[in-house]
Amino acid sequence: MESQYHQFGQADNSSVRGEYKITSQSDRKMAAFGRITQALLRSSLTQSRRQLSASSGGHGALAEKWRMLSFVVALPGVAVCLLNMYLRQQQHHGHERPEFIAYSHLRLRSKPFPWGDGNKTLFHNPHVNALPDGYEDVDE
Amino acid sequence: MAHHSHPYHMVDPSPWPLTGAIAALLMTSGLAVWFHFHSTSLMLLGTILLTLTVIQWWRDIVREGTFQGHHTPPVQKGLRYGMILFITSEVLFFLGFFWAFYHSSLAPTPELGGNWPPAGITPLDPFEVPLLNTAVLLASGVTVTWAHHAIMEGKRKQAIHALALTILLGAYFTFLQAMEYNEAPFTIADGVYGCTFFVATGFHGLHVLIGSTFLAICLARQISHHFTSEHHFGFEAAAWYWHFVDVVWLFLYISIYWWGS
């Protein structure tokens, strides 16, 4: 029940409607009647909404639809791509890294990197990343 | 609490905008100090201050909205506009990097060998890990939509499961990208190809981390009963951001990974 008043902050909506002055007893009774009526209306709406969402494959069953999509389409899609990747990697795990050619447009070093010896990039992998003068592990 | 005759929120004075600005200053000047004087202290201090700022600023917003009821419908509308404008600014941010990529790749210079990819560059196979990454992010878009509808329909447990699954997929993406970064045969220093590749995908990765964190906060809040079926804008903002991250990836995949190979 608290949730219905949530978006209006205070339980009596007075800050929204500006009714904060001193009210007479009859005024307050009227305001209370209005509040109770509103509350009843809102709770009946919630009831019907709950009834709608309880039905599967019906009007308010979007959560069910997207749940189905998640488990029947999305996650199997990921599994298929995983399988495809695995098979592709199996295919060409024969040929390894390309030979080193000292191209002048690659392995640029206009200033040293601010870490280590200043010559290696952040994700440097000595097996596949050559330094400007060649691969580090030359015995391969 | 203040009584006023309007539905807007007059926010209490807060120190966080100032600490945030100071943090930004320390991080940027700290970066320059690191580059020139090899000390990371200033940058670290700035990062710590930024972390403390964002935690406390957003904690205050949660308090104002969820516990104090200041987020009336007009206030929420303003927050919606704000999030939309912010995401728009981020779109423009990425547009710049796509511009750089297309500028260099549509007319490759003779220095690169007149080709794209340039001579000596072995691009990643777009149908291996990059395709899997695409499937992972698309799947996470489906699960976050599931979470949203579950929240709207009051299905508390389902919403928690769906949100957790979304975050898991995001983490899986991050893990796969980290592996790709470690095993790529080219680096950021490999001319304009390496530069455009790693700057564009790198900033995207940063946004995935930010988006995942945002979703994780939403998960904690959902578990703590903060969201109602009618009022859960924090979650909607996180979902919008996550969809934006997904769309940027799709553009990256098609332009850089696929067309650019």
Short mmCIF file of N, CA and C in Angstrom, two decimals, chain B residues 33-168:
data_model
loop_
_atom_site.label_atom_id
_atom_site.label_comp_id
_atom_site.label_asym_id
_atom_site.label_seq_id
_atom_site.Cartn_x
_atom_site.Cartn_y
_atom_site.Cartn_z
N VAL B 33 51.29 15.08 -14.84
CA VAL B 33 52.43 14.86 -13.94
C VAL B 33 52.99 13.45 -14.14
N TRP B 34 52.10 12.47 -14.31
CA TRP B 34 52.56 11.09 -14.53
C TRP B 34 53.39 10.99 -15.80
N PHE B 35 52.89 11.64 -16.87
CA PHE B 35 53.60 11.56 -18.14
C PHE B 35 54.98 12.20 -18.06
N HIS B 36 55.08 13.32 -17.34
CA HIS B 36 56.34 14.07 -17.36
C HIS B 36 57.27 13.79 -16.19
N PHE B 37 56.69 13.49 -15.01
CA PHE B 37 57.53 13.34 -13.83
C PHE B 37 57.45 11.95 -13.18
N HIS B 38 56.77 11.01 -13.84
CA HIS B 38 56.71 9.61 -13.41
C HIS B 38 56.19 9.40 -12.00
N SER B 39 55.29 10.29 -11.53
CA SER B 39 54.68 10.09 -10.22
C SER B 39 53.17 9.96 -10.40
N THR B 40 52.58 8.93 -9.77
CA THR B 40 51.14 8.70 -9.95
C THR B 40 50.31 9.24 -8.79
N SER B 41 50.97 9.88 -7.82
CA SER B 41 50.26 10.29 -6.59
C SER B 41 49.08 11.21 -6.83
N LEU B 42 49.30 12.28 -7.61
CA LEU B 42 48.23 13.25 -7.83
C LEU B 42 47.03 12.62 -8.53
N MET B 43 47.34 11.80 -9.54
CA MET B 43 46.29 11.14 -10.30
C MET B 43 45.50 10.18 -9.41
N LEU B 44 46.23 9.46 -8.55
CA LEU B 44 45.60 8.51 -7.62
C LEU B 44 44.69 9.26 -6.66
N LEU B 45 45.17 10.37 -6.14
CA LEU B 45 44.37 11.18 -5.21
C LEU B 45 43.10 11.65 -5.90
N GLY B 46 43.24 12.11 -7.14
CA GLY B 46 42.07 12.55 -7.89
C GLY B 46 41.06 11.43 -8.09
N THR B 47 41.56 10.23 -8.40
CA THR B 47 40.68 9.08 -8.62
C THR B 47 39.94 8.70 -7.34
N ILE B 48 40.65 8.72 -6.22
CA ILE B 48 40.02 8.40 -4.93
C ILE B 48 38.93 9.42 -4.62
N LEU B 49 39.24 10.70 -4.84
CA LEU B 49 38.28 11.76 -4.57
C LEU B 49 37.06 11.62 -5.48
N LEU B 50 37.29 11.25 -6.75
CA LEU B 50 36.18 11.06 -7.68
C LEU B 50 35.28 9.92 -7.20
N THR B 51 35.90 8.81 -6.80
CA THR B 51 35.13 7.66 -6.32
C THR B 51 34.28 8.05 -5.12
N LEU B 52 34.90 8.75 -4.16
CA LEU B 52 34.14 9.16 -2.98
C LEU B 52 33.01 10.11 -3.34
N THR B 53 33.27 11.00 -4.32
CA THR B 53 32.25 11.95 -4.74
C THR B 53 31.04 11.25 -5.34
N VAL B 54 31.29 10.37 -6.31
CA VAL B 54 30.15 9.75 -7.00
C VAL B 54 29.35 8.86 -6.07
N ILE B 55 30.05 8.15 -5.17
CA ILE B 55 29.32 7.30 -4.22
C ILE B 55 28.38 8.14 -3.37
N GLN B 56 28.90 9.22 -2.84
CA GLN B 56 28.09 10.02 -1.90
C GLN B 56 27.03 10.85 -2.61
N TRP B 57 27.35 11.33 -3.81
CA TRP B 57 26.36 12.13 -4.54
C TRP B 57 25.17 11.26 -4.93
N TRP B 58 25.43 10.12 -5.52
CA TRP B 58 24.33 9.27 -5.94
C TRP B 58 23.62 8.64 -4.75
N ARG B 59 24.35 8.37 -3.66
CA ARG B 59 23.69 7.90 -2.43
C ARG B 59 22.68 8.94 -1.96
N ASP B 60 23.07 10.22 -2.03
CA ASP B 60 22.17 11.29 -1.62
C ASP B 60 20.94 11.35 -2.51
N ILE B 61 21.11 11.14 -3.82
CA ILE B 61 19.98 11.16 -4.74
C ILE B 61 19.02 10.02 -4.42
N VAL B 62 19.58 8.84 -4.12
CA VAL B 62 18.72 7.71 -3.75
C VAL B 62 17.94 8.07 -2.48
N ARG B 63 18.61 8.69 -1.52
CA ARG B 63 17.92 9.07 -0.29
C ARG B 63 16.80 10.06 -0.58
N GLU B 64 17.10 11.06 -1.42
CA GLU B 64 16.10 12.09 -1.72
C GLU B 64 14.89 11.52 -2.44
N GLY B 65 15.16 10.58 -3.38
CA GLY B 65 14.06 10.04 -4.18
C GLY B 65 13.30 8.94 -3.48
N THR B 66 14.03 7.90 -3.05
CA THR B 66 13.38 6.71 -2.51
C THR B 66 12.88 6.90 -1.10
N PHE B 67 13.67 7.57 -0.26
CA PHE B 67 13.29 7.65 1.16
C PHE B 67 12.58 8.93 1.54
N GLN B 68 12.87 10.04 0.83
CA GLN B 68 12.25 11.30 1.21
C GLN B 68 11.13 11.72 0.27
N GLY B 69 10.91 10.98 -0.80
CA GLY B 69 9.79 11.25 -1.68
C GLY B 69 9.87 12.50 -2.52
N HIS B 70 11.07 13.02 -2.77
CA HIS B 70 11.17 14.26 -3.54
C HIS B 70 11.00 14.05 -5.03
N HIS B 71 11.05 12.82 -5.51
CA HIS B 71 10.98 12.59 -6.95
C HIS B 71 9.55 12.44 -7.44
N THR B 72 8.84 13.57 -7.42
CA THR B 72 7.48 13.64 -7.94
C THR B 72 7.52 13.44 -9.46
N PRO B 73 6.38 13.23 -10.11
CA PRO B 73 6.40 13.03 -11.56
C PRO B 73 7.12 14.14 -12.33
N PRO B 74 6.88 15.44 -12.01
CA PRO B 74 7.65 16.46 -12.75
C PRO B 74 9.16 16.36 -12.52
N VAL B 75 9.55 16.01 -11.32
CA VAL B 75 10.98 15.86 -11.03
C VAL B 75 11.54 14.69 -11.83
N GLN B 76 10.78 13.59 -11.86
CA GLN B 76 11.21 12.43 -12.65
C GLN B 76 11.37 12.79 -14.11
N LYS B 77 10.43 13.62 -14.62
CA LYS B 77 10.49 14.02 -16.02
C LYS B 77 11.81 14.74 -16.28
N GLY B 78 12.20 15.61 -15.36
CA GLY B 78 13.46 16.33 -15.50
C GLY B 78 14.63 15.38 -15.50
N LEU B 79 14.59 14.37 -14.64
CA LEU B 79 15.66 13.38 -14.59
C LEU B 79 15.73 12.61 -15.91
N ARG B 80 14.56 12.31 -16.48
CA ARG B 80 14.54 11.61 -17.77
C ARG B 80 15.21 12.44 -18.85
N TYR B 81 14.81 13.73 -18.94
CA TYR B 81 15.45 14.62 -19.91
C TYR B 81 16.96 14.64 -19.70
N GLY B 82 17.37 14.72 -18.45
CA GLY B 82 18.79 14.77 -18.13
C GLY B 82 19.53 13.55 -18.64
N MET B 83 18.98 12.37 -18.41
CA MET B 83 19.65 11.14 -18.83
C MET B 83 19.71 11.07 -20.35
N ILE B 84 18.61 11.47 -21.00
CA ILE B 84 18.57 11.44 -22.46
C ILE B 84 19.62 12.39 -23.03
N LEU B 85 19.72 13.58 -22.47
CA LEU B 85 20.71 14.55 -22.95
C LEU B 85 22.13 14.04 -22.72
N PHE B 86 22.36 13.42 -21.56
CA PHE B 86 23.68 12.88 -21.28
C PHE B 86 24.06 11.81 -22.28
N ILE B 87 23.14 10.86 -22.53
CA ILE B 87 23.45 9.79 -23.47
C ILE B 87 23.68 10.37 -24.87
N THR B 88 22.91 11.41 -25.23
CA THR B 88 23.13 12.07 -26.52
C THR B 88 24.54 12.63 -26.61
N SER B 89 25.01 13.24 -25.52
CA SER B 89 26.38 13.78 -25.53
C SER B 89 27.40 12.66 -25.70
N GLU B 90 27.12 11.51 -25.14
CA GLU B 90 28.02 10.36 -25.27
C GLU B 90 28.02 9.83 -26.71
N VAL B 91 26.86 9.86 -27.34
CA VAL B 91 26.78 9.45 -28.75
C VAL B 91 27.71 10.33 -29.58
N LEU B 92 27.66 11.64 -29.31
CA LEU B 92 28.50 12.56 -30.07
C LEU B 92 29.98 12.31 -29.78
N PHE B 93 30.27 11.93 -28.53
CA PHE B 93 31.65 11.60 -28.15
C PHE B 93 32.18 10.47 -29.03
N PHE B 94 31.38 9.40 -29.15
CA PHE B 94 31.82 8.27 -29.96
C PHE B 94 31.83 8.61 -31.44
N LEU B 95 30.93 9.49 -31.85
CA LEU B 95 30.89 9.90 -33.26
C LEU B 95 32.25 10.42 -33.70
N GLY B 96 32.92 11.15 -32.82
CA GLY B 96 34.25 11.68 -33.13
C GLY B 96 35.23 10.58 -33.46
N PHE B 97 35.21 9.50 -32.67
CA PHE B 97 36.16 8.41 -32.91
C PHE B 97 35.82 7.63 -34.18
N PHE B 98 34.51 7.54 -34.47
CA PHE B 98 34.14 6.89 -35.73
C PHE B 98 34.57 7.76 -36.91
N TRP B 99 34.46 9.07 -36.74
CA TRP B 99 34.92 9.99 -37.78
C TRP B 99 36.40 9.77 -38.05
N ALA B 100 37.18 9.69 -36.98
CA ALA B 100 38.62 9.47 -37.12
C ALA B 100 38.88 8.16 -37.87
N PHE B 101 38.15 7.11 -37.50
CA PHE B 101 38.36 5.82 -38.14
C PHE B 101 38.05 5.89 -39.63
N TYR B 102 36.89 6.46 -39.98
CA TYR B 102 36.52 6.50 -41.40
C TYR B 102 37.43 7.44 -42.19
N HIS B 103 37.87 8.53 -41.56
CA HIS B 103 38.80 9.46 -42.23
C HIS B 103 40.04 8.71 -42.69
N SER B 104 40.59 7.88 -41.82
CA SER B 104 41.84 7.19 -42.14
C SER B 104 41.64 5.95 -42.99
N SER B 105 40.48 5.29 -42.86
CA SER B 105 40.32 4.00 -43.53
C SER B 105 39.69 4.11 -44.92
N LEU B 106 38.93 5.18 -45.17
CA LEU B 106 38.29 5.31 -46.48
C LEU B 106 39.30 5.69 -47.57
N ALA B 107 40.36 6.44 -47.17
CA ALA B 107 41.39 6.83 -48.14
C ALA B 107 42.76 6.57 -47.52
N PRO B 108 43.17 5.30 -47.46
CA PRO B 108 44.45 4.98 -46.80
C PRO B 108 45.63 5.61 -47.52
N THR B 109 46.53 6.23 -46.75
CA THR B 109 47.65 6.98 -47.33
C THR B 109 48.72 6.03 -47.86
N PRO B 110 49.60 6.55 -48.72
CA PRO B 110 50.70 5.72 -49.25
C PRO B 110 51.61 5.20 -48.14
N GLU B 111 51.73 5.99 -47.03
CA GLU B 111 52.57 5.53 -45.92
C GLU B 111 52.08 4.20 -45.34
N LEU B 112 50.79 3.93 -45.45
CA LEU B 112 50.22 2.68 -44.93
C LEU B 112 50.28 1.57 -45.98
N GLY B 113 50.76 1.91 -47.18
CA GLY B 113 50.76 0.95 -48.27
C GLY B 113 49.53 1.11 -49.14
N GLY B 114 48.79 2.22 -48.97
CA GLY B 114 47.61 2.48 -49.79
C GLY B 114 46.47 1.50 -49.56
N ASN B 115 46.56 0.68 -48.48
CA ASN B 115 45.55 -0.34 -48.21
C ASN B 115 44.94 -0.14 -46.84
N TRP B 116 43.76 -0.75 -46.67
CA TRP B 116 43.18 -0.88 -45.34
C TRP B 116 42.67 -2.29 -45.20
N PRO B 117 43.09 -3.09 -44.24
CA PRO B 117 44.05 -2.74 -43.21
C PRO B 117 45.43 -2.44 -43.78
N PRO B 118 46.22 -1.60 -43.09
CA PRO B 118 47.55 -1.25 -43.59
C PRO B 118 48.45 -2.47 -43.72
N ALA B 119 49.50 -2.32 -44.51
CA ALA B 119 50.46 -3.41 -44.67
C ALA B 119 51.03 -3.80 -43.32
N GLY B 120 51.17 -5.08 -43.10
CA GLY B 120 51.77 -5.57 -41.85
C GLY B 120 50.80 -5.74 -40.71
N ILE B 121 49.53 -5.35 -40.91
CA ILE B 121 48.53 -5.52 -39.85
C ILE B 121 47.72 -6.78 -40.13
N THR B 122 47.64 -7.67 -39.12
CA THR B 122 46.76 -8.84 -39.23
C THR B 122 45.52 -8.55 -38.39
N PRO B 123 44.39 -8.18 -39.02
CA PRO B 123 43.21 -7.86 -38.22
C PRO B 123 42.63 -9.10 -37.54
N LEU B 124 41.82 -8.88 -36.51
CA LEU B 124 41.16 -10.00 -35.83
C LEU B 124 40.05 -10.54 -36.73
N ASP B 125 39.84 -11.87 -36.68
CA ASP B 125 38.76 -12.47 -37.47
C ASP B 125 37.42 -12.03 -36.87
N PRO B 126 36.60 -11.28 -37.65
CA PRO B 126 35.35 -10.77 -37.07
C PRO B 126 34.36 -11.86 -36.70
N PHE B 127 34.57 -13.09 -37.18
CA PHE B 127 33.60 -14.13 -36.89
C PHE B 127 34.02 -15.05 -35.76
N GLU B 128 35.10 -14.66 -35.06
CA GLU B 128 35.47 -15.42 -33.86
C GLU B 128 34.98 -14.68 -32.62
N VAL B 129 35.91 -14.23 -31.76
CA VAL B 129 35.48 -13.58 -30.51
C VAL B 129 34.58 -12.36 -30.73
N PRO B 130 34.87 -11.49 -31.72
CA PRO B 130 33.99 -10.33 -31.90
C PRO B 130 32.53 -10.71 -32.13
N LEU B 131 32.28 -11.78 -32.88
CA LEU B 131 30.90 -12.19 -33.12
C LEU B 131 30.26 -12.69 -31.82
N LEU B 132 31.04 -13.44 -31.06
CA LEU B 132 30.55 -13.92 -29.76
C LEU B 132 30.22 -12.73 -28.86
N ASN B 133 31.09 -11.73 -28.86
CA ASN B 133 30.84 -10.52 -28.07
C ASN B 133 29.54 -9.86 -28.47
N THR B 134 29.27 -9.83 -29.79
CA THR B 134 28.03 -9.24 -30.27
C THR B 134 26.84 -10.01 -29.71
N ALA B 135 26.91 -11.34 -29.79
CA ALA B 135 25.81 -12.16 -29.27
C ALA B 135 25.62 -11.94 -27.78
N VAL B 136 26.72 -11.83 -27.04
CA VAL B 136 26.64 -11.63 -25.59
C VAL B 136 25.94 -10.32 -25.26
N LEU B 137 26.32 -9.24 -25.95
CA LEU B 137 25.70 -7.94 -25.64
C LEU B 137 24.24 -7.90 -26.07
N LEU B 138 23.94 -8.49 -27.22
CA LEU B 138 22.54 -8.53 -27.65
C LEU B 138 21.70 -9.32 -26.66
N ALA B 139 22.25 -10.44 -26.18
CA ALA B 139 21.53 -11.25 -25.19
C ALA B 139 21.30 -10.43 -23.92
N SER B 140 22.29 -9.64 -23.52
CA SER B 140 22.13 -8.85 -22.30
C SER B 140 21.06 -7.79 -22.48
N GLY B 141 20.86 -7.33 -23.72
CA GLY B 141 19.78 -6.39 -23.99
C GLY B 141 18.41 -7.04 -23.80
N VAL B 142 18.33 -8.31 -24.16
CA VAL B 142 17.08 -9.06 -23.98
C VAL B 142 16.82 -9.27 -22.49
N THR B 143 17.85 -9.68 -21.75
CA THR B 143 17.65 -9.96 -20.32
C THR B 143 17.33 -8.69 -19.53
N VAL B 144 17.89 -7.55 -19.92
CA VAL B 144 17.59 -6.32 -19.18
C VAL B 144 16.14 -5.89 -19.45
N THR B 145 15.62 -6.20 -20.64
CA THR B 145 14.22 -5.91 -20.95
C THR B 145 13.32 -6.83 -20.13
N TRP B 146 13.73 -8.08 -20.02
CA TRP B 146 13.01 -9.01 -19.15
C TRP B 146 12.95 -8.45 -17.73
N ALA B 147 14.08 -7.97 -17.24
CA ALA B 147 14.15 -7.42 -15.87
C ALA B 147 13.18 -6.25 -15.72
N HIS B 148 13.14 -5.39 -16.73
CA HIS B 148 12.27 -4.21 -16.65
C HIS B 148 10.81 -4.62 -16.53
N HIS B 149 10.38 -5.53 -17.40
CA HIS B 149 8.97 -5.96 -17.34
C HIS B 149 8.67 -6.68 -16.04
N ALA B 150 9.65 -7.44 -15.55
CA ALA B 150 9.44 -8.12 -14.28
C ALA B 150 9.22 -7.10 -13.16
N ILE B 151 10.01 -6.02 -13.16
CA ILE B 151 9.83 -4.98 -12.15
C ILE B 151 8.44 -4.36 -12.28
N MET B 152 8.04 -4.05 -13.52
CA MET B 152 6.75 -3.41 -13.74
C MET B 152 5.59 -4.30 -13.34
N GLU B 153 5.80 -5.63 -13.45
CA GLU B 153 4.73 -6.56 -13.11
C GLU B 153 4.85 -7.06 -11.68
N GLY B 154 5.73 -6.46 -10.90
CA GLY B 154 5.85 -6.82 -9.50
C GLY B 154 6.46 -8.18 -9.25
N LYS B 155 7.14 -8.73 -10.26
CA LYS B 155 7.75 -10.06 -10.09
C LYS B 155 9.16 -9.89 -9.55
N ARG B 156 9.27 -9.79 -8.26
CA ARG B 156 10.50 -9.42 -7.60
C ARG B 156 11.66 -10.39 -7.85
N LYS B 157 11.40 -11.68 -7.64
CA LYS B 157 12.49 -12.67 -7.80
C LYS B 157 12.97 -12.72 -9.24
N GLN B 158 12.01 -12.70 -10.19
CA GLN B 158 12.37 -12.74 -11.60
C GLN B 158 13.24 -11.55 -11.97
N ALA B 159 12.86 -10.37 -11.45
CA ALA B 159 13.63 -9.16 -11.76
C ALA B 159 15.07 -9.31 -11.27
N ILE B 160 15.21 -9.87 -10.08
CA ILE B 160 16.56 -10.06 -9.53
C ILE B 160 17.36 -11.02 -10.40
N HIS B 161 16.72 -12.12 -10.82
CA HIS B 161 17.43 -13.08 -11.67
C HIS B 161 17.82 -12.47 -13.00
N ALA B 162 16.87 -11.76 -13.62
CA ALA B 162 17.12 -11.17 -14.93
C ALA B 162 18.24 -10.13 -14.87
N LEU B 163 18.22 -9.29 -13.84
CA LEU B 163 19.25 -8.27 -13.67
C LEU B 163 20.61 -8.93 -13.45
N ALA B 164 20.65 -9.96 -12.62
CA ALA B 164 21.91 -10.66 -12.33
C ALA B 164 22.47 -11.27 -13.61
N LEU B 165 21.58 -11.85 -14.43
CA LEU B 165 22.00 -12.46 -15.69
C LEU B 165 22.58 -11.40 -16.63
N THR B 166 21.95 -10.23 -16.65
CA THR B 166 22.44 -9.13 -17.49
C THR B 166 23.85 -8.75 -17.08
N ILE B 167 24.07 -8.61 -15.78
CA ILE B 167 25.39 -8.22 -15.28
C ILE B 167 26.42 -9.30 -15.59
N LEU B 168 26.00 -10.55 -15.47
CA LEU B 168 26.90 -11.68 -15.77
C LEU B 168 27.34 -11.63 -17.23
#
